[in-house]
Structures are given as structure tokens and as C-alpha cells.
Amino acid sequence: MDYRQLAKSAISARDAAYAPYSNFAVGAALLTKCGKVYSGCNIENAGYSPCNCGERTAIFKAVSEGERDFAAIAVAGWLRGGVPGMAYPCGVCRQVMMEFMDPETFEIVVCTSENDYTVHKLKELLPHGFGPENLA
Ligand code: THU
């Protein structure tokens, strides 16, 4: 699958990152199975623990608008002023994905540009994950 457009959306969402403490800006673009895209950025806080990752901002925006069927998420993070590198989702975000996404099919697109990205299934990034199926 060609994720150039989704990567572009994640990079553009990163412009809104509120990261005055870490200076690490993250953008995410979440693709629904119907083709709609929800974007998100990280939002930090002087209290530190209320910080929210870019991925979760996008996921919570989508879920709060009634979306439940997701195909992929693109993530672009970089330390402002530094050399762009691949920024993989943190463990908390992987766990949140586990709640709503199918680990066998959902794709995580980690990118530095629209032409430079790697694609992983959620199952690869969170093997033996704990999810809703465990409580059914
Ligand atoms: N961050 C994300 O937005 N996503 C991740 O998956 C990793 C970390 C943010 C949180 C914090 O605002 C900054 O990056 C540094 O940890």
C-alpha cells in the first residue's frame, strides 16, 4: 500500500505539536477503513504527566467522533532542529491501539518524509498484546 499521502498528513500535523518541554514534536495521521483521516499531535503540560502523544490525540479524536474501524496510522516525530529519524510509537500508544485495532491487520507507518517510511503490523510492535479479546 502507498502511504505517501498519510505520511504527508502526519508530517503536516506535527506543525501543531505543543512540545515546549521536550522539544520533540510528533504528528500522527490515522486512516479509517472508509478512507477518512484524523490527525493529531503531541500536547505537553507543565505538570509533565498529563502529556498526550500525537498518536493518542489522533485516536481519541476519531473515537470521540464515533469511528471504530481503522486501517493504519502514520507517525512522524523529530527533535526540533535535529536530524529526522524514525520515531516509533511508545508502549502506551501501542496499548491504546490494541484496544481498537486488529493487531493482525492494522498498519503502523513510521516516517521521516513522504518518501521514507517503514510499515509494521501492530502485532509486530506489540507481540502477545493484551486486548479486549482477553476479557471476552
Ligand atoms: N511522544 C509522542 O507523541 N508519541 C510517541 O509515541 C512517543 C513520544 C511525545 C510525548 C512527549 O510530548 C514527547 O514525545 C517526548 O517524549
PDB file of C-alpha atoms and ligand atoms in Angstrom:
ATOM      1  CA  MET A   1       0.000   0.000   0.000  1.00  0.00           C
ATOM      2  CA  ASP A   2       1.174   3.508  -0.824  1.00  0.00           C
ATOM      3  CA  TYR A   3       1.311   5.557   2.351  1.00  0.00           C
ATOM      4  CA  ARG A   4       2.861   8.696   0.897  1.00  0.00           C
ATOM      5  CA  GLN A   5      -0.241  10.808   1.442  1.00  0.00           C
ATOM      6  CA  LEU A   6      -0.752   9.541   5.010  1.00  0.00           C
ATOM      7  CA  ALA A   7       2.910  10.221   5.826  1.00  0.00           C
ATOM      8  CA  LYS A   8       2.493  13.729   4.430  1.00  0.00           C
ATOM      9  CA  SER A   9      -0.532  14.285   6.681  1.00  0.00           C
ATOM     10  CA  ALA A  10       1.405  13.115   9.764  1.00  0.00           C
ATOM     11  CA  ILE A  11       4.284  15.461   8.957  1.00  0.00           C
ATOM     12  CA  SER A  12       1.902  18.341   8.467  1.00  0.00           C
ATOM     13  CA  ALA A  13       0.058  17.536  11.748  1.00  0.00           C
ATOM     14  CA  ARG A  14       3.424  17.771  13.507  1.00  0.00           C
ATOM     15  CA  ASP A  15       3.478  21.535  12.905  1.00  0.00           C
ATOM     16  CA  ALA A  16       0.831  21.922  15.614  1.00  0.00           C
ATOM     17  CA  ALA A  17       2.795  19.943  18.234  1.00  0.00           C
ATOM     18  CA  TYR A  18       2.853  21.650  21.613  1.00  0.00           C
ATOM     19  CA  ALA A  19       6.180  20.417  22.950  1.00  0.00           C
ATOM     20  CA  PRO A  20       7.895  23.261  24.840  1.00  0.00           C
ATOM     21  CA  TYR A  21       9.469  20.879  27.401  1.00  0.00           C
ATOM     22  CA  SER A  22      10.933  18.067  25.313  1.00  0.00           C
ATOM     23  CA  ASN A  23      11.120  19.934  22.002  1.00  0.00           C
ATOM     24  CA  PHE A  24      10.257  16.560  20.477  1.00  0.00           C
ATOM     25  CA  ALA A  25       7.435  17.212  18.018  1.00  0.00           C
ATOM     26  CA  VAL A  26       5.168  14.366  16.899  1.00  0.00           C
ATOM     27  CA  GLY A  27       2.449  14.272  14.257  1.00  0.00           C
ATOM     28  CA  ALA A  28       0.112  11.403  13.506  1.00  0.00           C
ATOM     29  CA  ALA A  29      -2.451  10.682  10.812  1.00  0.00           C
ATOM     30  CA  LEU A  30      -4.992   7.925  11.420  1.00  0.00           C
ATOM     31  CA  LEU A  31      -6.714   6.356   8.420  1.00  0.00           C
ATOM     32  CA  THR A  32     -10.175   4.823   8.834  1.00  0.00           C
ATOM     33  CA  LYS A  33     -11.271   1.880   6.724  1.00  0.00           C
ATOM     34  CA  CYS A  34     -13.625   4.309   4.918  1.00  0.00           C
ATOM     35  CA  GLY A  35     -10.704   6.499   3.912  1.00  0.00           C
ATOM     36  CA  LYS A  36     -11.146   9.360   6.385  1.00  0.00           C
ATOM     37  CA  VAL A  37      -8.042  10.779   8.067  1.00  0.00           C
ATOM     38  CA  TYR A  38      -7.854  12.080  11.640  1.00  0.00           C
ATOM     39  CA  SER A  39      -4.706  13.951  12.558  1.00  0.00           C
ATOM     40  CA  GLY A  40      -3.088  14.532  15.938  1.00  0.00           C
ATOM     41  CA  CYS A  41      -0.012  15.990  17.587  1.00  0.00           C
ATOM     42  CA  ASN A  42       1.611  15.652  20.975  1.00  0.00           C
ATOM     43  CA  ILE A  43       0.422  18.072  23.640  1.00  0.00           C
ATOM     44  CA  GLU A  44       2.694  18.588  26.617  1.00  0.00           C
ATOM     45  CA  ASN A  45       1.941  20.077  30.015  1.00  0.00           C
ATOM     46  CA  ALA A  46       3.876  21.858  32.763  1.00  0.00           C
ATOM     47  CA  GLY A  47       2.686  19.060  35.052  1.00  0.00           C
ATOM     48  CA  TYR A  48       4.523  16.567  32.744  1.00  0.00           C
ATOM     49  CA  SER A  49       2.305  13.537  33.419  1.00  0.00           C
ATOM     50  CA  PRO A  50      -0.730  14.965  31.567  1.00  0.00           C
ATOM     51  CA  CYS A  51       1.303  14.967  28.296  1.00  0.00           C
ATOM     52  CA  ASN A  52      -0.517  13.303  25.428  1.00  0.00           C
ATOM     53  CA  CYS A  53       1.197  11.634  22.486  1.00  0.00           C
ATOM     54  CA  GLY A  54       0.385  12.519  18.893  1.00  0.00           C
ATOM     55  CA  GLU A  55      -0.914   9.033  18.168  1.00  0.00           C
ATOM     56  CA  ARG A  56      -3.357   9.070  21.061  1.00  0.00           C
ATOM     57  CA  THR A  57      -4.576  12.547  20.169  1.00  0.00           C
ATOM     58  CA  ALA A  58      -5.499  11.260  16.696  1.00  0.00           C
ATOM     59  CA  ILE A  59      -7.065   8.046  18.021  1.00  0.00           C
ATOM     60  CA  PHE A  60      -9.110   9.808  20.708  1.00  0.00           C
ATOM     61  CA  LYS A  61     -10.297  12.437  18.250  1.00  0.00           C
ATOM     62  CA  ALA A  62     -11.530   9.707  15.905  1.00  0.00           C
ATOM     63  CA  VAL A  63     -13.130   7.511  18.578  1.00  0.00           C
ATOM     64  CA  SER A  64     -14.836  10.538  20.114  1.00  0.00           C
ATOM     65  CA  GLU A  65     -16.449  11.166  16.740  1.00  0.00           C
ATOM     66  CA  GLY A  66     -17.812   7.636  16.516  1.00  0.00           C
ATOM     67  CA  GLU A  67     -15.084   5.977  14.431  1.00  0.00           C
ATOM     68  CA  ARG A  68     -14.096   2.436  15.369  1.00  0.00           C
ATOM     69  CA  ASP A  69     -12.714   0.909  12.161  1.00  0.00           C
ATOM     70  CA  PHE A  70      -9.128   1.772  11.446  1.00  0.00           C
ATOM     71  CA  ALA A  71      -6.691   0.697   8.739  1.00  0.00           C
ATOM     72  CA  ALA A  72      -3.415   2.469   9.530  1.00  0.00           C
ATOM     73  CA  ILE A  73      -1.657   5.269  11.372  1.00  0.00           C
ATOM     74  CA  ALA A  74       1.332   7.282  10.173  1.00  0.00           C
ATOM     75  CA  VAL A  75       3.679   8.750  12.783  1.00  0.00           C
ATOM     76  CA  ALA A  76       6.351  11.397  12.320  1.00  0.00           C
ATOM     77  CA  GLY A  77       8.446  12.599  15.243  1.00  0.00           C
ATOM     78  CA  TRP A  78      11.625  14.597  15.500  1.00  0.00           C
ATOM     79  CA  LEU A  79      13.660  16.572  17.946  1.00  0.00           C
ATOM     80  CA  ARG A  80      13.234  20.108  16.627  1.00  0.00           C
ATOM     81  CA  GLY A  81      16.402  21.283  14.909  1.00  0.00           C
ATOM     82  CA  GLY A  82      17.870  17.767  14.856  1.00  0.00           C
ATOM     83  CA  VAL A  83      18.287  15.145  12.184  1.00  0.00           C
ATOM     84  CA  PRO A  84      14.984  13.413  11.391  1.00  0.00           C
ATOM     85  CA  GLY A  85      14.870   9.769  12.478  1.00  0.00           C
ATOM     86  CA  MET A  86      12.195   7.096  12.754  1.00  0.00           C
ATOM     87  CA  ALA A  87      10.093   7.658  15.903  1.00  0.00           C
ATOM     88  CA  TYR A  88       8.179   4.548  16.864  1.00  0.00           C
ATOM     89  CA  PRO A  89       5.005   4.729  18.978  1.00  0.00           C
ATOM     90  CA  CYS A  90       5.527   4.465  22.727  1.00  0.00           C
ATOM     91  CA  GLY A  91       4.218   1.487  24.696  1.00  0.00           C
ATOM     92  CA  VAL A  92       1.161   3.333  25.974  1.00  0.00           C
ATOM     93  CA  CYS A  93       0.104   4.244  22.429  1.00  0.00           C
ATOM     94  CA  ARG A  94       0.641   0.651  21.277  1.00  0.00           C
ATOM     95  CA  GLN A  95      -1.641  -0.496  24.085  1.00  0.00           C
ATOM     96  CA  VAL A  96      -4.313   2.055  23.095  1.00  0.00           C
ATOM     97  CA  MET A  97      -4.089   0.763  19.513  1.00  0.00           C
ATOM     98  CA  MET A  98      -4.593  -2.756  20.869  1.00  0.00           C
ATOM     99  CA  GLU A  99      -7.989  -1.648  22.186  1.00  0.00           C
ATOM    100  CA  PHE A 100      -9.410  -0.559  18.827  1.00  0.00           C
ATOM    101  CA  MET A 101      -7.249  -2.034  16.089  1.00  0.00           C
ATOM    102  CA  ASP A 102      -6.859  -5.566  14.798  1.00  0.00           C
ATOM    103  CA  PRO A 103      -3.207  -6.435  15.599  1.00  0.00           C
ATOM    104  CA  GLU A 104      -3.051  -8.790  12.593  1.00  0.00           C
ATOM    105  CA  THR A 105      -4.015  -6.180  10.002  1.00  0.00           C
ATOM    106  CA  PHE A 106      -3.602  -2.681  11.413  1.00  0.00           C
ATOM    107  CA  GLU A 107      -0.525  -0.969   9.968  1.00  0.00           C
ATOM    108  CA  ILE A 108       1.806   1.482  11.663  1.00  0.00           C
ATOM    109  CA  VAL A 109       3.673   3.698   9.228  1.00  0.00           C
ATOM    110  CA  VAL A 110       6.743   5.292  10.789  1.00  0.00           C
ATOM    111  CA  CYS A 111       8.115   8.045   8.586  1.00  0.00           C
ATOM    112  CA  THR A 112      10.657  10.805   8.231  1.00  0.00           C
ATOM    113  CA  SER A 113       9.231  12.068   4.940  1.00  0.00           C
ATOM    114  CA  GLU A 114       6.578  11.074   2.433  1.00  0.00           C
ATOM    115  CA  ASN A 115       9.245   9.091   0.587  1.00  0.00           C
ATOM    116  CA  ASP A 116      10.860   7.480   3.598  1.00  0.00           C
ATOM    117  CA  TYR A 117       8.703   5.225   5.731  1.00  0.00           C
ATOM    118  CA  THR A 118       8.530   1.730   7.160  1.00  0.00           C
ATOM    119  CA  VAL A 119       5.349  -0.237   7.693  1.00  0.00           C
ATOM    120  CA  HIS A 120       4.723  -2.612  10.590  1.00  0.00           C
ATOM    121  CA  LYS A 121       1.698  -4.554  11.722  1.00  0.00           C
ATOM    122  CA  LEU A 122       0.578  -3.751  15.277  1.00  0.00           C
ATOM    123  CA  LYS A 123       1.247  -7.390  16.132  1.00  0.00           C
ATOM    124  CA  GLU A 124       4.943  -6.895  15.296  1.00  0.00           C
ATOM    125  CA  LEU A 125       5.282  -3.873  17.559  1.00  0.00           C
ATOM    126  CA  LEU A 126       3.212  -5.349  20.382  1.00  0.00           C
ATOM    127  CA  PRO A 127       3.616  -9.129  20.331  1.00  0.00           C
ATOM    128  CA  HIS A 128       1.401 -11.111  22.704  1.00  0.00           C
ATOM    129  CA  GLY A 129      -0.568  -7.944  23.416  1.00  0.00           C
ATOM    130  CA  PHE A 130      -3.359  -7.816  25.962  1.00  0.00           C
ATOM    131  CA  GLY A 131      -6.655  -6.642  24.481  1.00  0.00           C
ATOM    132  CA  PRO A 132     -10.446  -6.845  24.581  1.00  0.00           C
ATOM    133  CA  GLU A 133     -10.300 -10.478  23.399  1.00  0.00           C
ATOM    134  CA  ASN A 134      -8.686 -11.443  26.689  1.00  0.00           C
ATOM    135  CA  LEU A 135     -11.724 -10.264  28.616  1.00  0.00           C
ATOM    136  CA  ALA A 136     -14.366 -11.766  26.318  1.00  0.00           C
TER     137      ALA A 136
HETATM  138  N1  THU B   1       5.654  11.220  22.035  1.00  0.00           N
HETATM  139  C1  THU B   1       4.636  11.024  21.147  1.00  0.00           C
HETATM  140  O1  THU B   1       3.877  11.941  20.839  1.00  0.00           O
HETATM  141  N2  THU B   1       4.486   9.780  20.635  1.00  0.00           N
HETATM  142  C2  THU B   1       5.266   8.723  20.944  1.00  0.00           C
HETATM  143  O2  THU B   1       4.958   7.613  20.550  1.00  0.00           O
HETATM  144  C3  THU B   1       6.486   8.915  21.733  1.00  0.00           C
HETATM  145  C4  THU B   1       6.584  10.193  22.463  1.00  0.00           C
HETATM  146  C5  THU B   1       5.806  12.561  22.621  1.00  0.00           C
HETATM  147  C6  THU B   1       5.467  12.659  24.076  1.00  0.00           C
HETATM  148  C7  THU B   1       6.261  13.861  24.505  1.00  0.00           C
HETATM  149  O3  THU B   1       5.497  15.012  24.239  1.00  0.00           O
HETATM  150  C8  THU B   1       7.459  13.859  23.574  1.00  0.00           C
HETATM  151  O4  THU B   1       7.134  12.994  22.507  1.00  0.00           O
HETATM  152  C9  THU B   1       8.738  13.367  24.235  1.00  0.00           C
HETATM  153  O5  THU B   1       8.551  12.155  24.863  1.00  0.00           O
END
